[in-house]
XYZ file of C-alpha atoms in Angstrom:
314
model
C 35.756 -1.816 -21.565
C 35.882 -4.873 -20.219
C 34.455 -6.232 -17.112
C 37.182 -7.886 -14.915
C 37.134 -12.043 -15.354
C 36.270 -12.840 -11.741
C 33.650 -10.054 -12.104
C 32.055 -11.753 -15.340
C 32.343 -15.167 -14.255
C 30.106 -14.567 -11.569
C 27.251 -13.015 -13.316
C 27.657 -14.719 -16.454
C 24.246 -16.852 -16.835
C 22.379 -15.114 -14.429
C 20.854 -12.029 -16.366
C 17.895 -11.612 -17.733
C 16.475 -8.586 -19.795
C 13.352 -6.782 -18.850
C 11.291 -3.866 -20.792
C 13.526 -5.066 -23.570
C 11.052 -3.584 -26.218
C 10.930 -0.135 -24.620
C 14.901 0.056 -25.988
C 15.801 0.386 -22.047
C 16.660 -2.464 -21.246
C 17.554 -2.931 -17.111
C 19.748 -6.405 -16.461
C 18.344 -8.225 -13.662
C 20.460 -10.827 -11.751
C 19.585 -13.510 -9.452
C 21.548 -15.227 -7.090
C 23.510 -14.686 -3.886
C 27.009 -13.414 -3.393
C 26.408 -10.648 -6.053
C 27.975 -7.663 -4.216
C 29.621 -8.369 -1.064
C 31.870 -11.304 -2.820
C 32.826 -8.894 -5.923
C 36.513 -8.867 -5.694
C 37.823 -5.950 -3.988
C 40.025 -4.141 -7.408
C 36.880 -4.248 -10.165
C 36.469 -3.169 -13.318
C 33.281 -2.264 -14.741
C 32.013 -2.323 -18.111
C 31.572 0.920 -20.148
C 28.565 -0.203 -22.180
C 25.474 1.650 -21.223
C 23.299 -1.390 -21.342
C 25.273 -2.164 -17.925
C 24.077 1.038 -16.468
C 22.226 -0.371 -13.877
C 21.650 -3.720 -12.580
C 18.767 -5.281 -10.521
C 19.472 -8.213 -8.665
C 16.389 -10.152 -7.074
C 17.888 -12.225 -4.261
C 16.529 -15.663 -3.412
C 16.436 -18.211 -0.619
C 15.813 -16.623 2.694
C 16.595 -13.305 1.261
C 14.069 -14.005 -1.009
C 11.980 -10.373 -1.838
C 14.696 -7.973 -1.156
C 15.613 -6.333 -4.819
C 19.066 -4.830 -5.096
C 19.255 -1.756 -7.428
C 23.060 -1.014 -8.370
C 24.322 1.970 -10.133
C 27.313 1.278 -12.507
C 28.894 4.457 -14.290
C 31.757 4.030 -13.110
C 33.367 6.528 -15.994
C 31.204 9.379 -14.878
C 31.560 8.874 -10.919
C 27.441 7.535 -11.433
C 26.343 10.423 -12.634
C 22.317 11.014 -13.305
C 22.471 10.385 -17.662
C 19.270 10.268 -19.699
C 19.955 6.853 -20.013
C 20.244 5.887 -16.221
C 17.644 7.633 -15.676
C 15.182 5.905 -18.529
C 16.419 2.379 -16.715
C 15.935 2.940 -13.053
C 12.643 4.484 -13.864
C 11.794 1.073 -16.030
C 13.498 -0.830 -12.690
C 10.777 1.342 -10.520
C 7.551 0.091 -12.585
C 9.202 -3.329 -12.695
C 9.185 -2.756 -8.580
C 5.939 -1.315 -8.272
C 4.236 -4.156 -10.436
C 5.871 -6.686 -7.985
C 3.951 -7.827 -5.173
C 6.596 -10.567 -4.117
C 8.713 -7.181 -3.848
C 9.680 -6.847 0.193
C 12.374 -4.540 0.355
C 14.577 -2.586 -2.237
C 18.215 -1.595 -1.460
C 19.697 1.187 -4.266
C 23.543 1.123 -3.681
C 26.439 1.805 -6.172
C 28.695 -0.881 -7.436
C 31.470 1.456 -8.219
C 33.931 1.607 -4.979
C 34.322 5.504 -3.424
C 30.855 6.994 -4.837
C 27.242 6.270 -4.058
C 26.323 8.759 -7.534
C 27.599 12.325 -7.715
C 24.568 13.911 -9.091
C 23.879 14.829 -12.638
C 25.737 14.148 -15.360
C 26.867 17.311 -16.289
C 29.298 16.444 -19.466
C 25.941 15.360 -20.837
C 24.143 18.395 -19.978
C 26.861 20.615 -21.294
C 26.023 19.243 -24.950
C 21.683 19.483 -24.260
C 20.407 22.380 -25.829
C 18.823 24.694 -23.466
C 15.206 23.691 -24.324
C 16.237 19.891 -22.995
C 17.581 21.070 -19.856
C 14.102 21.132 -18.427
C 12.475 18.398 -19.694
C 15.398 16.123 -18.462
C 15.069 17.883 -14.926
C 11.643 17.066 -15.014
C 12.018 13.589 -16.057
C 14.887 12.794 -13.417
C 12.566 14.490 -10.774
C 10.086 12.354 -11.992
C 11.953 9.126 -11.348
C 12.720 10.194 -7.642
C 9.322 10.889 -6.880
C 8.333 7.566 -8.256
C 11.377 5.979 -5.869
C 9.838 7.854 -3.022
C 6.297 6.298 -4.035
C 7.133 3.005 -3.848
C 4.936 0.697 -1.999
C 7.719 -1.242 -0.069
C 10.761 0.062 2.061
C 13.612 1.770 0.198
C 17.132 1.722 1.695
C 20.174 4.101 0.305
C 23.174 2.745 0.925
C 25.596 5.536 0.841
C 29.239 3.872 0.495
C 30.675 6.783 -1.428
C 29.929 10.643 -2.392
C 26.140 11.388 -2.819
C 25.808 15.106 -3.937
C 23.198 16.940 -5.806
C 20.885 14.511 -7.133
C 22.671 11.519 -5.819
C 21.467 12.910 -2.119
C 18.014 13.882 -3.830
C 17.986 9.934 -5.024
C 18.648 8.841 -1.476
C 16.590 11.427 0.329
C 13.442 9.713 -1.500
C 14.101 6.676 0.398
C 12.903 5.906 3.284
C 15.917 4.893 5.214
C 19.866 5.657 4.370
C 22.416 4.196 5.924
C 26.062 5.556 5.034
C 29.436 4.129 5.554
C 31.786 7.081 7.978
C 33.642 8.156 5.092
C 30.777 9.051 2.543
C 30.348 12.467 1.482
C 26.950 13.870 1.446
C 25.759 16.971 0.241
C 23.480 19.606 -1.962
C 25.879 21.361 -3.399
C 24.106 23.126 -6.778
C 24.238 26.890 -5.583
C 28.026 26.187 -6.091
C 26.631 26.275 -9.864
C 24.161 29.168 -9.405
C 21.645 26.430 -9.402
C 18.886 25.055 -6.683
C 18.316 21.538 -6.082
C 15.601 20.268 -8.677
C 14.835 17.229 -7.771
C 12.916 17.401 -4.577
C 15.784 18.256 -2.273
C 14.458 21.694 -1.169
C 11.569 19.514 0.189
C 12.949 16.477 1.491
C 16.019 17.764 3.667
C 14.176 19.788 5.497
C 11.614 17.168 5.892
C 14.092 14.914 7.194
C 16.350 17.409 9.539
C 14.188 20.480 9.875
C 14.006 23.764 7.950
C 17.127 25.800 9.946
C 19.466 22.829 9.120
C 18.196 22.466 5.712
C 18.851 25.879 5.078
C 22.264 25.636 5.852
C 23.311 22.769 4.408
C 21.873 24.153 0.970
C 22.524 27.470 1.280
C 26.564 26.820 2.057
C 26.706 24.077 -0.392
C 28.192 22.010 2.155
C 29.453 18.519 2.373
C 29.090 16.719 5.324
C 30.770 12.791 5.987
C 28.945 10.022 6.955
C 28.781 10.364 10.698
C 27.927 13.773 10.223
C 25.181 13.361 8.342
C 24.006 10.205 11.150
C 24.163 12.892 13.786
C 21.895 15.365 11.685
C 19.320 12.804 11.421
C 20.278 12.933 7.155
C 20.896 8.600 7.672
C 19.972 6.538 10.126
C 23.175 4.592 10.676
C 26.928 5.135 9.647
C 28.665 2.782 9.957
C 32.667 1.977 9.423
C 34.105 1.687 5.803
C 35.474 -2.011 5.199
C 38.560 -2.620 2.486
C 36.211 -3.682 0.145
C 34.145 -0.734 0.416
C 30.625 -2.161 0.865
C 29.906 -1.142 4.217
C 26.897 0.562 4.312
C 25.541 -1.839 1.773
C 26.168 -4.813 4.180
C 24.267 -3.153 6.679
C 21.697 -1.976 4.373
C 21.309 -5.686 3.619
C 20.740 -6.782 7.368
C 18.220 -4.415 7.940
C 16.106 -5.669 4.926
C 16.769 -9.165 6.498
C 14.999 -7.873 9.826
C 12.374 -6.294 7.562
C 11.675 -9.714 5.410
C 10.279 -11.582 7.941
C 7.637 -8.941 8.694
C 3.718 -9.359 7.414
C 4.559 -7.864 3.754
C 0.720 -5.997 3.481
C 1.259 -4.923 7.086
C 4.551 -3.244 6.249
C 3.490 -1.763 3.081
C 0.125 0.238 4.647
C 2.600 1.446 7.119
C 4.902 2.960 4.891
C 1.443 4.415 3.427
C 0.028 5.550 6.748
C 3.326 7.048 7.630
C 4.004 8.827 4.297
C 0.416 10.368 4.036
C -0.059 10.952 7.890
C 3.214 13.089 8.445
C 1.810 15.730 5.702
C -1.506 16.320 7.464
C -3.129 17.229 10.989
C -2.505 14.818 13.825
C -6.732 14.123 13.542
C -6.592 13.545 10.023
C -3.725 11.334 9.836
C -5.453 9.236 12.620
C -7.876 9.150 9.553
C -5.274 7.615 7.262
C -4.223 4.881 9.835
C -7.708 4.019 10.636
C -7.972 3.560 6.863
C -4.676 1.632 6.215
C -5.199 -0.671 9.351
C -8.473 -1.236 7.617
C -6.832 -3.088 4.821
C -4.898 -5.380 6.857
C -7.976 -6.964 9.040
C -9.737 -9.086 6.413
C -5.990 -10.520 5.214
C -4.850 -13.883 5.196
C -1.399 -12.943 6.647
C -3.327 -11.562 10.515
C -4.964 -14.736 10.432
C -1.462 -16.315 10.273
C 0.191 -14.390 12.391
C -2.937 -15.144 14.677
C -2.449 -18.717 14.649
C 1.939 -18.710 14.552
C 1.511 -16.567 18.261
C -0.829 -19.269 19.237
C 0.993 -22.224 18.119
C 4.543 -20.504 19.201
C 6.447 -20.451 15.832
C 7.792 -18.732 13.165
C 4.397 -17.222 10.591
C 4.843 -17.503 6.855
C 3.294 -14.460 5.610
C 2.243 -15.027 1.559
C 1.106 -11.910 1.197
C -2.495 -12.165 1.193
């Protein structure tokens, strides 16, 4: 029950509640240090509140939002309740605009989340079973809609919906040993949650087909060679691998014009599902948006003047 001292002591003050009239209530933490400093034995807290927890990172690192899954108890299983709080986290991400990058990563060592919860769904009548699926297929959507860059960073198992959750991002980066894989026609099930669409979107249909037909589990450098993430990298002691690097890349994204980054994520998403001519459309659209901003006029005058811009986002 009881989060470890060295654990507590370092988020203790920092929290803050959100959406705490909804009755979800998400814990967001600022600071620095949150993850990669944890010790490397933890112990997590069983209370539900503690679910999930949102950092917002400041300084330099300022705009990069850390999502971390915490059920450590049911291997980070998709619950009702996790599922109620990252899609409150989501809305608190979309409404953001100083929002540049979001990482989702577990904070329980050995699993990025291992899909849904089925202890929980055991005890659902049959007429919830749908209207949960629904819901938790509603919450990945909504991750895949977000306006800024998404990075999954797999340092553990993600199977089922925990490879649904990370297919909706845009970029996963794993650590060698993580396990990755659809694996529901093991339980005479399909994946519900968007995965019939997205792996074969991200490593063509013939692959996809195998991988969910077989049920199979593939490791991190597996899935890097598949195209599934776009970097594996090696698994440290403390088990935060992937996250680390997950966390450099949004550094080298940071920097970038924030309005500029966000209609290409939107040019890219909407292109790719259309003709070549009529995506063409969609860029001419989205670079549009960018011309009459603040930030191009910046960036204008930082080439000029040879330094560093400081994009505000307008």
């Amino acid at each position: 029950m009881a989060v470890q001292a060295g654990h507590r002591a370092l988020l203790q003050g920092v929290y803050r509640l959100v959406g705490a009239s909804s009755g979800c209530r998400t814990h967001v933490c600022s600071g620095t240090g949150w993850l990669s400093s944890l010790p490397g034995t933890r112990h997590y807290s069983s209370d539900p509140k503690e679910d999930l927890l949102v950092r917002h990172l400041e300084g330099e690192d300022s705009g990069i939002v850390v999502v971390g899954i915490n059920r450590p108890k049911a291997k980070n299983a998709i619950s009702k309740n996790l599922v109620n709080m990252m899609l409150e986290a989501v809305e608190d991400i979309r409404k953001n605009n100083k929002v540049r990058s979001v990482i989702i990563c577990s904070l329980v060592p050995g699993i990025f989340c291992a899909g849904a919860d089925l202890k929980e769904r055991a005890k659902m009548q049959q007429s919830e079973v749908g209207p949960f699926v629904s819901k938790a297929r509603a919450l990945i959507t909504e991750l895949g809609n977000l306006p800024v860059p998404t990075i999954a960073a797999i340092d553990g198992a993600a199977l089922g919906g925990g490879l649904e959750m990370a297919l909706a991002c845009d970029i996963r980066i794993t650590s060698n040993t993580a396990k990755l894989g659809l694996v529901e026609t093991k339980l005479a099930i399909i994946p519900g949650a968007g995965g019939t669409q997205r792996l074969p979107r991200a490593i063509g249909v013939s692959l996809a087909k195998e991988l969910i037909f077989a049920a199979r589990v593939v490791d991190g450098a597996e899935a890097c060679r598949l195209g599934l993430a776009n970097h594996s990298v090696e698994q440290n002691k403390v088990g935060d691998a992937a996250y680390l690097r997950a966390l450099e890349l949004a550094r080298e994204i940071n920097p970038q014009g924030p309005i500029a980054v966000r209609m290409a994520k939107l040019a890219i998403n909407q292109g790719i599902e259309v003709d070549l001519l009529t995506g063409l459309a969609i860029e001419e659209a989205c670079y549009a948006q960018v011309i009459p901003t603040k930030d191009r006029l910046e960036g204008l005058a930082a080439f000029r003047e040879k330094r560093r811009p400081q994009f505000q986002g307008e």
